[in-house]
Short mmCIF file of C-alpha atoms in Angstrom, two decimals:
data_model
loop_
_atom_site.label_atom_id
_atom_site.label_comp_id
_atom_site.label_asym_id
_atom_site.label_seq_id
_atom_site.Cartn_x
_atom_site.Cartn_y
_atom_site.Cartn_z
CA UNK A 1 0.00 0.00 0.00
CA UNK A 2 1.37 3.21 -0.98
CA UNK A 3 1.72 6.31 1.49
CA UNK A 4 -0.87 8.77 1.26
CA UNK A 5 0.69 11.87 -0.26
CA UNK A 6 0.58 15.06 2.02
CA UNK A 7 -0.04 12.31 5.18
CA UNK A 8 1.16 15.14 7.75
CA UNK A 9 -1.06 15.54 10.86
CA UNK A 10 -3.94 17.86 10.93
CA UNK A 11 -3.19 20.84 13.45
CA UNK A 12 -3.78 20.52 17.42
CA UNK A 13 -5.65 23.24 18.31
CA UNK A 14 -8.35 25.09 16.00
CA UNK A 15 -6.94 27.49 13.20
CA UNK A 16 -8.83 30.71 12.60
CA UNK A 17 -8.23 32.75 9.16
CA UNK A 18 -9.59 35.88 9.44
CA UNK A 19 -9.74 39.17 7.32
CA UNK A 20 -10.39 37.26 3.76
CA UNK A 21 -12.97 38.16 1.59
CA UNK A 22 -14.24 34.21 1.90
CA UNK A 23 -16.41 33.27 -0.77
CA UNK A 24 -19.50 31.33 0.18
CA UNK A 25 -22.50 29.52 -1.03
CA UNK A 26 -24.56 32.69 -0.42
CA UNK A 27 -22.27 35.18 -1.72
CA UNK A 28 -18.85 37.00 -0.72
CA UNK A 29 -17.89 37.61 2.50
CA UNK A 30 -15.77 40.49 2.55
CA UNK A 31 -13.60 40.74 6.12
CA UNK A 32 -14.60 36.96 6.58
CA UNK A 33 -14.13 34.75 9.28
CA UNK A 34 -13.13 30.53 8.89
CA UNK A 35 -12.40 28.04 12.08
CA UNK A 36 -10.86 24.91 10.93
CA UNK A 37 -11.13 22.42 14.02
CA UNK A 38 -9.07 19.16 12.88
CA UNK A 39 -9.56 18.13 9.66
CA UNK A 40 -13.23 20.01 9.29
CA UNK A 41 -14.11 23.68 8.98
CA UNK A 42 -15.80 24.36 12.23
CA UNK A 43 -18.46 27.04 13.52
CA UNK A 44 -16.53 29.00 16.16
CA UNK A 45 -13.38 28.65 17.79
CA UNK A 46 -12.92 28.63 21.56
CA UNK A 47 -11.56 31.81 22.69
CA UNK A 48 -7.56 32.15 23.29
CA UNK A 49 -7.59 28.21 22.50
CA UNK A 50 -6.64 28.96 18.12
CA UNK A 51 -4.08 29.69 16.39
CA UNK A 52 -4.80 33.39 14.60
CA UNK A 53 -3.98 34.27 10.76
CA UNK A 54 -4.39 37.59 9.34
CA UNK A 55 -4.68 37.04 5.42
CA UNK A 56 -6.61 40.31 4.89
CA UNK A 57 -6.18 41.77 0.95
CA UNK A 58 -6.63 37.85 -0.02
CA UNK A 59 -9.38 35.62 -1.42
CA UNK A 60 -10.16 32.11 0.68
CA UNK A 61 -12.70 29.97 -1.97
CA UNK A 62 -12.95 26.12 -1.36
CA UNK A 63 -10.83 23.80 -2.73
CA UNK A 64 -10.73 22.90 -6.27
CA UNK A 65 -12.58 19.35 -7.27
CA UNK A 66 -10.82 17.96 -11.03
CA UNK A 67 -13.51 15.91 -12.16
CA UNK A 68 -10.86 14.87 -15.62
CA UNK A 69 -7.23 14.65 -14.85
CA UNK A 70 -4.43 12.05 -16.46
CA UNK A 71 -1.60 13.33 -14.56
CA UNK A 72 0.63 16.43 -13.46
CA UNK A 73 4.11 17.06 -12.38
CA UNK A 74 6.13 14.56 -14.57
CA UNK A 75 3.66 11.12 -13.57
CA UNK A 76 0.81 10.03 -15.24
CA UNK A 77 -2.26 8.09 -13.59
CA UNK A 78 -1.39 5.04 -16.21
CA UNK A 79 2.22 4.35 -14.30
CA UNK A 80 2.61 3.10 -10.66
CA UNK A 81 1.33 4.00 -7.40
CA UNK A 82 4.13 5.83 -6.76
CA UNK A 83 3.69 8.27 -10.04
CA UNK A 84 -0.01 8.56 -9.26
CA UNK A 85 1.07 10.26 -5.77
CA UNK A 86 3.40 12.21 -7.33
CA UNK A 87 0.73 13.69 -10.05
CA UNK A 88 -1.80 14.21 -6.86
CA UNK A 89 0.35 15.94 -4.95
CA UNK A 90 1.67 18.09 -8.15
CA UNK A 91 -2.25 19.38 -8.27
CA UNK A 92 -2.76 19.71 -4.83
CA UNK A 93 0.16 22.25 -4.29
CA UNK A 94 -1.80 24.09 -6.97
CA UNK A 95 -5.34 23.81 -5.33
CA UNK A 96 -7.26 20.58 -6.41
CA UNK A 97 -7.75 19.51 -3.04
CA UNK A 98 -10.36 17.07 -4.87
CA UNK A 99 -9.35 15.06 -8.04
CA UNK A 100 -11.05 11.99 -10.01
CA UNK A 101 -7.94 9.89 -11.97
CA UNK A 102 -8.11 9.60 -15.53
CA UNK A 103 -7.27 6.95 -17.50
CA UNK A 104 -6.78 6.68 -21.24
CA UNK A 105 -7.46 4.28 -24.15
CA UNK A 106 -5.33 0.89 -23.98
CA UNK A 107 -5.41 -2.90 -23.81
CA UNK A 108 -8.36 -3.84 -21.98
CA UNK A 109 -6.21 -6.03 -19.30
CA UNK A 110 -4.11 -3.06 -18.70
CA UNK A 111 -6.69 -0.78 -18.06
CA UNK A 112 -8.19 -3.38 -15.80
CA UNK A 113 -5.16 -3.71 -14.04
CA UNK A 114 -4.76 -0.03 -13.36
CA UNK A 115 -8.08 0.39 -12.27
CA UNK A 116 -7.23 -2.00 -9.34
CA UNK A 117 -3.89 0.52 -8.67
CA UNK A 118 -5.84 3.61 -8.56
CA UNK A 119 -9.22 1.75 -6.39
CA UNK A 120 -6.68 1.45 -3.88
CA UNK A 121 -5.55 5.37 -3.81
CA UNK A 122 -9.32 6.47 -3.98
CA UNK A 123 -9.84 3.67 -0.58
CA UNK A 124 -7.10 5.25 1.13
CA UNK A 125 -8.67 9.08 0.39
CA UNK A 126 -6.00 10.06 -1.83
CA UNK A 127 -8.29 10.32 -4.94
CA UNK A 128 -12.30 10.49 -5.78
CA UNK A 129 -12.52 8.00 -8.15
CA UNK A 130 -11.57 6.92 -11.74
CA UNK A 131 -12.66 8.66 -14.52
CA UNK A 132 -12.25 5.57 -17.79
CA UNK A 133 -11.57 8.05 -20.71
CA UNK A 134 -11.77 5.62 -23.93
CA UNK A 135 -11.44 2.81 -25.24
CA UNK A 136 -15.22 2.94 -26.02
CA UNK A 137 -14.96 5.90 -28.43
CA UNK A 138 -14.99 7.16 -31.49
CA UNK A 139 -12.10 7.06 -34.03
CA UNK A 140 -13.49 9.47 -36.39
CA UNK A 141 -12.94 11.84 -32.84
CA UNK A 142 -10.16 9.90 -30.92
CA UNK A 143 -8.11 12.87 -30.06
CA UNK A 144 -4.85 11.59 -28.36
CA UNK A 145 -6.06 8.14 -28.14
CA UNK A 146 -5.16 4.78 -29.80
CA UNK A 147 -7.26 4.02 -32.68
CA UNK A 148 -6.07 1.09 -32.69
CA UNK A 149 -6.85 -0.09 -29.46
CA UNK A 150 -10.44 1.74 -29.83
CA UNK A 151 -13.70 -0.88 -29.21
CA UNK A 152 -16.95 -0.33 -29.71
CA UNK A 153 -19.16 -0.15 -25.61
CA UNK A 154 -20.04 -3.40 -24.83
CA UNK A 155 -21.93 -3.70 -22.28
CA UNK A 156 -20.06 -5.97 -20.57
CA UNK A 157 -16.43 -4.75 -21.24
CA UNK A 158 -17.89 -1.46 -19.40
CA UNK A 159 -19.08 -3.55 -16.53
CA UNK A 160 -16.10 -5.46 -16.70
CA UNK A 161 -13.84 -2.03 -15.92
CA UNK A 162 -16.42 -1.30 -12.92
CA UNK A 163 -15.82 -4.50 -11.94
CA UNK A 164 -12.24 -3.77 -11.61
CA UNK A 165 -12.23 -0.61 -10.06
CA UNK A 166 -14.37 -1.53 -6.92
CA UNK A 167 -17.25 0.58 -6.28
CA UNK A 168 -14.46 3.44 -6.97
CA UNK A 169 -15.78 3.86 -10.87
CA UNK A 170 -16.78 7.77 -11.03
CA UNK A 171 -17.23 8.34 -15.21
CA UNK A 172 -17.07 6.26 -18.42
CA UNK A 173 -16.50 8.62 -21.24
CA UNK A 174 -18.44 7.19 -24.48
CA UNK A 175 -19.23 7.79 -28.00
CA UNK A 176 -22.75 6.98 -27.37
CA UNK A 177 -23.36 6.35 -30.98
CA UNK A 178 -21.21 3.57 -31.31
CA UNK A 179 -22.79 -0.11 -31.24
CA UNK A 180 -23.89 -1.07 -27.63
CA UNK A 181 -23.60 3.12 -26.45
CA UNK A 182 -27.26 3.39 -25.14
CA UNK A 183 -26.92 0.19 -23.68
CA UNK A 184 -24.03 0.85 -21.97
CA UNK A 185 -25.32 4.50 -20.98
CA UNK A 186 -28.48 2.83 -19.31
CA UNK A 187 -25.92 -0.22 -17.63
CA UNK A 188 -24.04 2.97 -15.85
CA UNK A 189 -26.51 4.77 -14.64
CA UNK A 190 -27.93 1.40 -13.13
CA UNK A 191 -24.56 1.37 -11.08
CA UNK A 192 -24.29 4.94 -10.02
CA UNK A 193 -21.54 5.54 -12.84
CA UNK A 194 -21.41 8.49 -14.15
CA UNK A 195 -22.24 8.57 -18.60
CA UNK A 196 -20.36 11.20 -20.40
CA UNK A 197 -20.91 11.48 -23.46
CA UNK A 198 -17.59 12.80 -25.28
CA UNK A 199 -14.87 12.06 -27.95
CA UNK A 200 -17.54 11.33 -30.57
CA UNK A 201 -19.34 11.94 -34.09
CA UNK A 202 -22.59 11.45 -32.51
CA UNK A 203 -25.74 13.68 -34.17
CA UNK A 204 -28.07 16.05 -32.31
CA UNK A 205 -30.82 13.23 -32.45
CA UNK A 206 -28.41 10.93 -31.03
CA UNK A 207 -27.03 12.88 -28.19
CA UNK A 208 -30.71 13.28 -27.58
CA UNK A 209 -31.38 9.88 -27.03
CA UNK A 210 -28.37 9.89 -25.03
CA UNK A 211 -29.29 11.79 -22.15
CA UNK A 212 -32.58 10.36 -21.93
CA UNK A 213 -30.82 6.94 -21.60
CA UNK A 214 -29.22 8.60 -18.55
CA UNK A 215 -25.72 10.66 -19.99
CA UNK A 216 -25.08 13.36 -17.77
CA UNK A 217 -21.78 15.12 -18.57
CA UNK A 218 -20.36 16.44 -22.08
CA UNK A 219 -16.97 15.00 -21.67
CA UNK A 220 -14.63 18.41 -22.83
CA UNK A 221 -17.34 20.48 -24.58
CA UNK A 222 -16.64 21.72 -27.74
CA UNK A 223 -13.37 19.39 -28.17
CA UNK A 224 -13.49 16.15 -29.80
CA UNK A 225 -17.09 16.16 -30.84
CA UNK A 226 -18.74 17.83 -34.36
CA UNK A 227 -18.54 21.66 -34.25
CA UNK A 228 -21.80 23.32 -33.98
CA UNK A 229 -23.61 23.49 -37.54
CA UNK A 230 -26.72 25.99 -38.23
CA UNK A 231 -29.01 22.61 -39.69
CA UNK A 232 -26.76 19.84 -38.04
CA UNK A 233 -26.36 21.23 -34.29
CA UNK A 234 -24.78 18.33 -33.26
CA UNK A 235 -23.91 17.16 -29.91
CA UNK A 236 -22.71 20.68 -28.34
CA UNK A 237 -26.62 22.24 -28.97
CA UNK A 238 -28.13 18.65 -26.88
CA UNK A 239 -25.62 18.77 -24.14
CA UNK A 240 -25.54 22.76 -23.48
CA UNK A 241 -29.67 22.35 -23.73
CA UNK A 242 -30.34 19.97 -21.75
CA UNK A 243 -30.77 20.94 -17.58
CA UNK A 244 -29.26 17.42 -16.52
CA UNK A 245 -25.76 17.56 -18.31
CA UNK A 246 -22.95 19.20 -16.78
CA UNK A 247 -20.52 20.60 -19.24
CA UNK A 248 -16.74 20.36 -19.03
CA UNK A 249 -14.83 23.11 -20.34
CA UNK A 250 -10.95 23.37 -20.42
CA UNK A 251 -10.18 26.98 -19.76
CA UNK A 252 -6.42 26.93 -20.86
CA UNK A 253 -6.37 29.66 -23.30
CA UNK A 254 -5.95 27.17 -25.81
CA UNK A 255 -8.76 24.21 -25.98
CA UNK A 256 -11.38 27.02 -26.24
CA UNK A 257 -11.54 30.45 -28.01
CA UNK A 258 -12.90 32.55 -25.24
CA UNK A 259 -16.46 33.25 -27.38
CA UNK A 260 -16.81 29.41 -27.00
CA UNK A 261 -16.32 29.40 -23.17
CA UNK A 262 -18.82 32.61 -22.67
CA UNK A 263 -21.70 30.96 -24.88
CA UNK A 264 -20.96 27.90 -22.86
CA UNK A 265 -21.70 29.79 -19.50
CA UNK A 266 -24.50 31.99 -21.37
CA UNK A 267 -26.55 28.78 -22.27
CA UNK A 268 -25.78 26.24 -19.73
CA UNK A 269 -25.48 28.81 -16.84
CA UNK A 270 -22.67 28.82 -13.75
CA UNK A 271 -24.88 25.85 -12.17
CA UNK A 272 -24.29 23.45 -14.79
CA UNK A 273 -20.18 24.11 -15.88
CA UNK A 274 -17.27 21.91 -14.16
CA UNK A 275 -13.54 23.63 -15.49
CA UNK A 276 -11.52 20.50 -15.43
CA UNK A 277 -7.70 20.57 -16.51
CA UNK A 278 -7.58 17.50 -18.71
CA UNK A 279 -3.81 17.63 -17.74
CA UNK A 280 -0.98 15.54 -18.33
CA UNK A 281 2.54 14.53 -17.15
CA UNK A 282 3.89 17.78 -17.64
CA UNK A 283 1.59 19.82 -16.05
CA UNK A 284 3.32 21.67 -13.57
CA UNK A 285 6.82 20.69 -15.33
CA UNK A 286 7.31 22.27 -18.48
CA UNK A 287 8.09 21.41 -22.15
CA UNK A 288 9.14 18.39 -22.98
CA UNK A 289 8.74 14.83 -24.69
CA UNK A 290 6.27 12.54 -22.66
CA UNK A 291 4.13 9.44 -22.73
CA UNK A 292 0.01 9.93 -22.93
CA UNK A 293 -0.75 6.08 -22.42
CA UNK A 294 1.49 4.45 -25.01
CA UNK A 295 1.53 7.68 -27.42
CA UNK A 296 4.32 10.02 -27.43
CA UNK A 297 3.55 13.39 -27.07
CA UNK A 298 5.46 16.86 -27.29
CA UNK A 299 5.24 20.03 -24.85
CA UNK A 300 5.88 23.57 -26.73
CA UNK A 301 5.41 26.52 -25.24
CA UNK A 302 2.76 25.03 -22.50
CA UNK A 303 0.78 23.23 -25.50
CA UNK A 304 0.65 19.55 -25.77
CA UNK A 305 0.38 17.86 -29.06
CA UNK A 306 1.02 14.19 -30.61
CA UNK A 307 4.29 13.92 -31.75
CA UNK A 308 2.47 11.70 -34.55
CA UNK A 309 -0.06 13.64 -36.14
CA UNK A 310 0.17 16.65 -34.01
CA UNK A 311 -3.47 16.63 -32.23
CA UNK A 312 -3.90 18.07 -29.27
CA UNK A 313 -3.14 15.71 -26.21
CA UNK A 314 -5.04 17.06 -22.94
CA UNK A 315 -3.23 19.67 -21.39
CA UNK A 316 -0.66 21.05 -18.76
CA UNK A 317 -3.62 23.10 -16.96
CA UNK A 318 -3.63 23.82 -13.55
CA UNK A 319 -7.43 24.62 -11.73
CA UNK A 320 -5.27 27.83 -10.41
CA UNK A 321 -4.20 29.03 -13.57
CA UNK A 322 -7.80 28.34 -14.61
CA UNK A 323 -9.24 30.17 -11.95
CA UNK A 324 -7.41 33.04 -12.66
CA UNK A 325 -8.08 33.10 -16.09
CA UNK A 326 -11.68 32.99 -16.06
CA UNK A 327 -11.91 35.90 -13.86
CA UNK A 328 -9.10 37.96 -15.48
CA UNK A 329 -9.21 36.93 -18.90
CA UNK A 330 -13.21 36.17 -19.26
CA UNK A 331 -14.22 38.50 -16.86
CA UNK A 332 -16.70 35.62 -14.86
CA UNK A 333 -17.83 36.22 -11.75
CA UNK A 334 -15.68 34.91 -8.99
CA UNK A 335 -19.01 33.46 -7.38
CA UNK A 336 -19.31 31.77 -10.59
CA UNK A 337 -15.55 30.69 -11.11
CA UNK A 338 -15.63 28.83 -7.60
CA UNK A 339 -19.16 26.86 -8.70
CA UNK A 340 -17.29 25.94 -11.63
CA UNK A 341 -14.50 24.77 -9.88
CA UNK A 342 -15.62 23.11 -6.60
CA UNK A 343 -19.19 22.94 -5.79
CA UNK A 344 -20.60 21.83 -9.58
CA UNK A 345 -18.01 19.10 -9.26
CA UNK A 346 -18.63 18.13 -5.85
CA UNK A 347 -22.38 18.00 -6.36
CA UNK A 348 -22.15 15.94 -9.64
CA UNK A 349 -19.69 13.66 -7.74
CA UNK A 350 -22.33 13.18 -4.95
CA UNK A 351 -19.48 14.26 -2.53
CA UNK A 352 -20.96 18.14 -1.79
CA UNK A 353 -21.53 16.86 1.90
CA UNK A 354 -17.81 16.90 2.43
CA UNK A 355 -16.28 19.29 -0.29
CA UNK A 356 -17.22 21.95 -2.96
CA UNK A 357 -18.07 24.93 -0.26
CA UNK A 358 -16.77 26.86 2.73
CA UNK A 359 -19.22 25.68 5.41
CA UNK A 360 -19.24 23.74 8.76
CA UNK A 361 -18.63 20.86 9.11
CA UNK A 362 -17.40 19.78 5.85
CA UNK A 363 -13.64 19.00 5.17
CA UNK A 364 -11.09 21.91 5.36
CA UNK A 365 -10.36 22.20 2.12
CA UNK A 366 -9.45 25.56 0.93
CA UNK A 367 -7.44 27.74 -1.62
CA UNK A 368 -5.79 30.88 -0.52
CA UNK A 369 -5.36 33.65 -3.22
CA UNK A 370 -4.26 37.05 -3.49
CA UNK A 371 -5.85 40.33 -4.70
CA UNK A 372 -4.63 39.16 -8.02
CA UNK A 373 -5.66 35.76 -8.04
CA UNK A 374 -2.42 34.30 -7.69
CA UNK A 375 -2.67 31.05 -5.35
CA UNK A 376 -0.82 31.37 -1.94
CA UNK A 377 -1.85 29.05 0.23
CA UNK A 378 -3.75 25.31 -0.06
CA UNK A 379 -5.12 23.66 3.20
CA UNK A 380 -6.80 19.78 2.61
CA UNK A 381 -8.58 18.19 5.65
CA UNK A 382 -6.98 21.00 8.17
CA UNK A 383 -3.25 20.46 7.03
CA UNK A 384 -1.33 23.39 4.92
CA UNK A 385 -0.35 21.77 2.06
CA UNK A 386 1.14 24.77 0.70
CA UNK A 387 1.87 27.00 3.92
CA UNK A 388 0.57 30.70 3.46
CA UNK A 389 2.47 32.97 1.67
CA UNK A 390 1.94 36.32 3.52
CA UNK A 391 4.91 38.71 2.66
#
């Protein structure tokens, strides 16, 4: 069993944070207030029994929940237990307190196999789940995936990978069109597995049918699926339409022109939008050659492509950097920005008892920014993972 990454003790005595404008369910808080008792945010502290910290002139927002993540900070979820600690801890030094492991397409035994490495990480706390990203999609929209390890959904290769991963399954990504799609749709939502529909050449009609078999998340909006057409919508009109899909969207500056991201928000609304980084390896590292699943893949200038064909393959995204981008760059809302990244996640992951929002008694996990958004402190389950950084 592997040690769980950032396994220091939770403090003593009670923790107070005070001066913030904290960002809550109801609205922003400015001069805020925030007890962390243990490993839980707490009402009150007892008086002269906490520890006191002044981070007036900064932002404290919950901590960030990655709902589609392969990897960060040279390790990819498709290595060893070891690498998948080191690509957790890489995102939780930059606020993804929260994070569901993503696989990519390969054999089916291997796949198997890993899901049985990363069950154990998410029954140790370490991660939320696994999020199986392929093989059951579609080549005409594989992305950075195998075609040649691509397979159309059988029903019982899906159950087979939920099998594997032990009640730890979060997501199946599918092309829904694909022989055995609905099926397998209808087979996941039986076993309280999330369907996203994503990396596929399905129609409007067919994405319809979709979601009414049970689909509930648009696997990367906009990327890998049929742009939207005035008499073919496609699968981006169904998914944004629809009130029980939540929509991922990669705000990196690069997946998404920023028109795409605000008609995104326009139609779907802040409730129904999940930012997710989609990152890889060298997330957190820099450019470089690296390994996507058994693809080789080259980092310029922040931007991941194939070194074979030269798609796009995920990204080296951070939730901070997206954070701060969608409320510098697109000019959102910060009340919106932290739905996007915490509670929409939390509450599609069926975990918003314990994370996604500043409120007692769930877990202390929290992001500390400054005035201009830059990230200066991370707390998960009342232990400073990145110690404020005050001067």
């Amino acid at each position: 069993m592997a040690t769980p990454s950032g396994a220091r003790q939770a403090a003593t005595h009670p923790q107070v944070l005070t001066g913030a404008t904290v960002v809550l369910p109801t609205g922003t808080v400015p001069d805020g207030r925030v007890t962390i008792d243990g490993t839980k945010i707490a009402p009150e502290a007892a008086q002269g029994t906490a520890r006191v910290i002044d981070v007036r002139n900064h932002w404290l927002v919950p901590g960030f929940v990655d709902l589609h993540n392969h990897g960060g900070g040279g390790a990819s979820f498709s290595g060893t237990a070891e690498d998948a600690q080191k690509a957790i801890h890489a995102h939780r030094r930059h606020g993804t307190t929260t994070l569901v492991a993503s696989t990519v397409t390969d054999d089916m035994d291997v796949l198997v196999r890993q899901a049985g490495l990363l069950s154990e990480l998410a029954e140790q706390g370490d991660l939320a789940g696994i999020h199986f990203e392929g093989p059951f999609i579609s080549p005409c929209r594989k992305g950075a995936h195998s075609e040649a390890l691509l397979r159309d959904p059988d029903p019982a290769e899906v159950r087979k990978l939920i099998d594997a991963a032990r009640g730890r399954a979060r997501m199946v990504t599918l092309a829904t069109e694909l022989p055995g799609g609905i099926d397998s749709v209808r087979l996941l939502a039986e076993h309280g597995v999330i369907a996203a529909v994503g990396h596929t050449d399905a129609t409007y009609e067919q994405t319809v049918e979709a979601i009414e078999a049970g689909a509930t998340v648009a696997t990367h909006l906009f990327n890998a699926m049929p742009p939207l057409g005035h008499r073919a919508p496609g699968p981006i009109a169904a998914l944004l339409e629809d009130e029980r899909v939540t929509v991922e969207l990669i705000n990196d500056g690069v997946h998404l022109h920023p028109a795409a991201l605000e008609l995104a928000f326009h139609r779907a609304g802040a409730g129904r939008v999940a930012f997710i980084t989609d990152a890889m390896d060298a997330a957190g590292i820099g450019d470089g050659r690296y390994m996507l699943g058994p693809l080789e893949v080259e980092v310029s200038e922040g931007v991941a492509r194939l070194v074979e064909g030269g798609s796009i393959a995920g990204s080296t995204l951070t939730l901070d950097r997206a954070f701060k981008r969608a409320v510098t760059v697109d000019r959102l809302p910060v009340q919106d920005v932290v739905a996007a990244l915490s509670a929409n996640p939390a509450r599609l992951l069926g975990m918003d008892d314990r994370v996604g929002s500043l409120e007692p008694g769930k877990d202390a996990d929290l992001v500390l920014l400054d005035d201009n958004f830059d990230l200066k402190g991370v707390m998960r389950q009342g232990v400073w993972v990145v110690e404020p950084q005050l001067a």
